[in-house]
PDB file of C-alpha atoms in Angstrom:
ATOM      1  CA  GLN A   1      67.653  32.653 -92.679  1.00 87.00           C
ATOM      2  CA  VAL A   2      64.287  31.664 -94.478  1.00 91.00           C
ATOM      3  CA  GLN A   3      64.377  29.800 -97.805  1.00 94.00           C
ATOM      4  CA  LEU A   4      61.793  30.402-100.527  1.00 96.00           C
ATOM      5  CA  VAL A   5      61.137  27.831-103.298  1.00 97.00           C
ATOM      6  CA  GLU A   6      59.018  28.869-106.230  1.00 97.00           C
ATOM      7  CA  SER A   7      57.061  26.261-108.548  1.00 97.00           C
ATOM      8  CA  GLY A   8      54.477  25.972-111.087  1.00 98.00           C
ATOM      9  CA  GLY A   9      55.861  27.618-113.939  1.00 98.00           C
ATOM     10  CA  GLY A  10      55.911  26.364-117.394  1.00 97.00           C
ATOM     11  CA  LEU A  11      54.930  26.878-121.095  1.00 98.00           C
ATOM     12  CA  VAL A  12      51.220  27.769-121.771  1.00 98.00           C
ATOM     13  CA  GLN A  13      49.414  29.295-124.736  1.00 98.00           C
ATOM     14  CA  ALA A  14      48.058  32.965-124.729  1.00 98.00           C
ATOM     15  CA  GLY A  15      44.759  32.850-122.701  1.00 98.00           C
ATOM     16  CA  GLY A  16      45.824  29.958-120.492  1.00 98.00           C
ATOM     17  CA  SER A  17      46.168  29.920-116.876  1.00 98.00           C
ATOM     18  CA  LEU A  18      49.101  28.871-114.336  1.00 98.00           C
ATOM     19  CA  ARG A  19      49.191  28.744-110.726  1.00 98.00           C
ATOM     20  CA  LEU A  20      52.628  29.585-109.072  1.00 98.00           C
ATOM     21  CA  SER A  21      53.509  28.591-105.592  1.00 98.00           C
ATOM     22  CA  CYS A  22      56.082  30.005-103.091  1.00 97.00           C
ATOM     23  CA  ALA A  23      56.931  27.796-100.182  1.00 96.00           C
ATOM     24  CA  ALA A  24      58.786  29.125 -97.142  1.00 94.00           C
ATOM     25  CA  SER A  25      61.254  27.121 -95.064  1.00 91.00           C
ATOM     26  CA  ARG A  26      59.528  28.236 -91.945  1.00 88.00           C
ATOM     27  CA  SER A  27      56.254  30.091 -90.962  1.00 87.00           C
ATOM     28  CA  ILE A  28      56.903  33.775 -91.886  1.00 81.00           C
ATOM     29  CA  PHE A  29      54.074  34.609 -94.360  1.00 80.00           C
ATOM     30  CA  SER A  30      51.753  35.395 -91.436  1.00 79.00           C
ATOM     31  CA  ILE A  31      54.286  37.927 -90.285  1.00 84.00           C
ATOM     32  CA  TYR A  32      55.459  39.985 -93.438  1.00 91.00           C
ATOM     33  CA  THR A  33      54.281  41.169 -96.849  1.00 93.00           C
ATOM     34  CA  VAL A  34      55.064  38.874 -99.608  1.00 95.00           C
ATOM     35  CA  GLY A  35      55.626  39.901-103.279  1.00 95.00           C
ATOM     36  CA  TRP A  36      55.803  38.144-106.618  1.00 98.00           C
ATOM     37  CA  TYR A  37      58.092  40.019-109.151  1.00 98.00           C
ATOM     38  CA  ARG A  38      58.769  38.980-112.628  1.00 98.00           C
ATOM     39  CA  GLN A  39      61.789  39.725-114.956  1.00 97.00           C
ATOM     40  CA  GLY A  40      61.223  39.399-118.732  1.00 94.00           C
ATOM     41  CA  PRO A  41      63.901  38.764-121.223  1.00 90.00           C
ATOM     42  CA  GLY A  42      66.259  41.684-121.262  1.00 92.00           C
ATOM     43  CA  LYS A  43      64.165  43.660-118.669  1.00 94.00           C
ATOM     44  CA  GLN A  44      64.441  44.699-115.074  1.00 96.00           C
ATOM     45  CA  ARG A  45      62.718  42.864-112.366  1.00 97.00           C
ATOM     46  CA  ASP A  46      59.184  44.434-111.743  1.00 97.00           C
ATOM     47  CA  LEU A  47      56.712  44.058-109.079  1.00 97.00           C
ATOM     48  CA  VAL A  48      53.636  42.040-109.996  1.00 98.00           C
ATOM     49  CA  ALA A  49      51.653  41.685-106.761  1.00 98.00           C
ATOM     50  CA  THR A  50      51.927  41.877-103.075  1.00 97.00           C
ATOM     51  CA  ILE A  51      49.831  40.649-100.089  1.00 96.00           C
ATOM     52  CA  THR A  52      50.071  41.928 -96.622  1.00 94.00           C
ATOM     53  CA  THR A  53      49.741  40.230 -93.299  1.00 91.00           C
ATOM     54  CA  GLY A  54      46.203  41.539 -93.083  1.00 91.00           C
ATOM     55  CA  GLY A  55      45.416  40.049 -96.509  1.00 92.00           C
ATOM     56  CA  VAL A  56      45.474  43.434 -98.362  1.00 96.00           C
ATOM     57  CA  THR A  57      46.471  42.900-102.051  1.00 97.00           C
ATOM     58  CA  ASN A  58      48.051  45.180-104.612  1.00 98.00           C
ATOM     59  CA  TYR A  59      48.727  44.550-108.268  1.00 98.00           C
ATOM     60  CA  ALA A  60      50.631  46.130-111.157  1.00 98.00           C
ATOM     61  CA  ASP A  61      48.240  47.568-113.636  1.00 98.00           C
ATOM     62  CA  SER A  62      49.230  45.243-116.290  1.00 97.00           C
ATOM     63  CA  VAL A  63      47.955  42.072-114.420  1.00 98.00           C
ATOM     64  CA  LYS A  64      44.787  43.629-112.500  1.00 98.00           C
ATOM     65  CA  GLY A  65      41.770  41.496-113.137  1.00 98.00           C
ATOM     66  CA  ARG A  66      43.998  38.634-114.442  1.00 98.00           C
ATOM     67  CA  PHE A  67      46.109  37.610-111.550  1.00 98.00           C
ATOM     68  CA  THR A  68      45.319  36.809-108.023  1.00 98.00           C
ATOM     69  CA  ILE A  69      47.789  36.496-105.077  1.00 98.00           C
ATOM     70  CA  SER A  70      46.816  34.467-101.966  1.00 96.00           C
ATOM     71  CA  ARG A  71      48.408  33.088 -98.930  1.00 94.00           C
ATOM     72  CA  ASP A  72      47.998  29.903 -96.847  1.00 93.00           C
ATOM     73  CA  ASN A  73      49.658  30.393 -93.540  1.00 90.00           C
ATOM     74  CA  ALA A  74      49.152  26.885 -92.466  1.00 91.00           C
ATOM     75  CA  LYS A  75      51.167  25.588 -95.303  1.00 93.00           C
ATOM     76  CA  ASN A  76      53.625  28.495 -95.357  1.00 93.00           C
ATOM     77  CA  THR A  77      52.832  29.088 -98.875  1.00 95.00           C
ATOM     78  CA  VAL A  78      51.848  31.955-101.291  1.00 96.00           C
ATOM     79  CA  TYR A  79      50.295  31.544-104.553  1.00 97.00           C
ATOM     80  CA  LEU A  80      49.875  33.560-107.629  1.00 98.00           C
ATOM     81  CA  GLN A  81      46.881  32.574-109.717  1.00 98.00           C
ATOM     82  CA  MET A  82      47.566  33.809-113.346  1.00 98.00           C
ATOM     83  CA  ASN A  83      44.628  33.709-115.880  1.00 98.00           C
ATOM     84  CA  SER A  84      44.271  35.115-119.458  1.00 98.00           C
ATOM     85  CA  LEU A  85      48.109  34.856-119.926  1.00 98.00           C
ATOM     86  CA  LYS A  86      49.575  37.106-122.654  1.00 98.00           C
ATOM     87  CA  PRO A  87      52.973  36.706-124.246  1.00 97.00           C
ATOM     88  CA  GLU A  88      54.108  39.702-122.440  1.00 96.00           C
ATOM     89  CA  ASP A  89      53.722  37.949-119.093  1.00 97.00           C
ATOM     90  CA  THR A  90      56.641  35.704-120.158  1.00 97.00           C
ATOM     91  CA  GLY A  91      59.455  35.878-117.672  1.00 97.00           C
ATOM     92  CA  VAL A  92      61.094  34.428-114.610  1.00 98.00           C
ATOM     93  CA  TYR A  93      58.768  34.888-111.625  1.00 98.00           C
ATOM     94  CA  PHE A  94      60.244  35.425-108.153  1.00 98.00           C
ATOM     95  CA  CYS A  95      58.796  35.347-104.739  1.00 97.00           C
ATOM     96  CA  TYR A  96      60.071  37.978-102.166  1.00 96.00           C
ATOM     97  CA  THR A  97      59.784  38.938 -98.528  1.00 95.00           C
ATOM     98  CA  ARG A  98      61.696  41.019 -96.036  1.00 93.00           C
ATOM     99  CA  PRO A  99      62.144  39.194 -92.712  1.00 90.00           C
ATOM    100  CA  TYR A 100      63.881  40.423 -89.574  1.00 89.00           C
ATOM    101  CA  ASN A 101      66.450  38.326 -88.045  1.00 87.00           C
ATOM    102  CA  ASN A 102      69.170  40.451 -86.128  1.00 88.00           C
ATOM    103  CA  GLY A 103      68.454  43.020 -88.755  1.00 88.00           C
ATOM    104  CA  TRP A 104      66.058  43.217 -91.940  1.00 90.00           C
ATOM    105  CA  TYR A 105      67.306  41.247 -94.897  1.00 91.00           C
ATOM    106  CA  ASP A 106      65.789  40.462 -98.419  1.00 93.00           C
ATOM    107  CA  ALA A 107      64.658  36.904 -98.989  1.00 94.00           C
ATOM    108  CA  TRP A 108      64.330  35.777-102.773  1.00 96.00           C
ATOM    109  CA  GLY A 109      63.460  32.398-104.237  1.00 96.00           C
ATOM    110  CA  GLN A 110      65.355  31.157-107.100  1.00 96.00           C
ATOM    111  CA  GLY A 111      62.620  31.883-109.654  1.00 97.00           C
ATOM    112  CA  THR A 112      60.312  29.919-111.869  1.00 98.00           C
ATOM    113  CA  GLN A 113      60.121  30.292-115.711  1.00 98.00           C
ATOM    114  CA  VAL A 114      56.697  31.291-117.253  1.00 98.00           C
ATOM    115  CA  THR A 115      56.575  31.301-121.114  1.00 98.00           C
ATOM    116  CA  VAL A 116      53.429  32.334-122.841  1.00 98.00           C
ATOM    117  CA  SER A 117      53.271  31.640-126.569  1.00 97.00           C
ATOM    118  CA  SER A 118      51.113  33.470-128.958  1.00 93.00           C
TER     119      SER A 118
END
């Protein structure tokens, strides 16, 4: 099964930027839609952004105009560029995809913590 590893999280002041990366153990991002989710303290895990194999992107209303999802198939990596960060963006960010290998399965990374201070 594919392994996903997120990186790039950290502590940043409100208004700052971070770029998250999600690296896959094999070449799958050219085949499947990939999403970034986040889970704030005491909250459920919510969808932040997705990118299809054709490069079509979709964003949660709360991050539109501030976040950008992109994909580098040659590096098996998906990125989430986060600008104009707000304290409410704080949470653990997870990368997700749903590959097929003798059946569909959910592939999640371990998450990377993003903390935005006011």
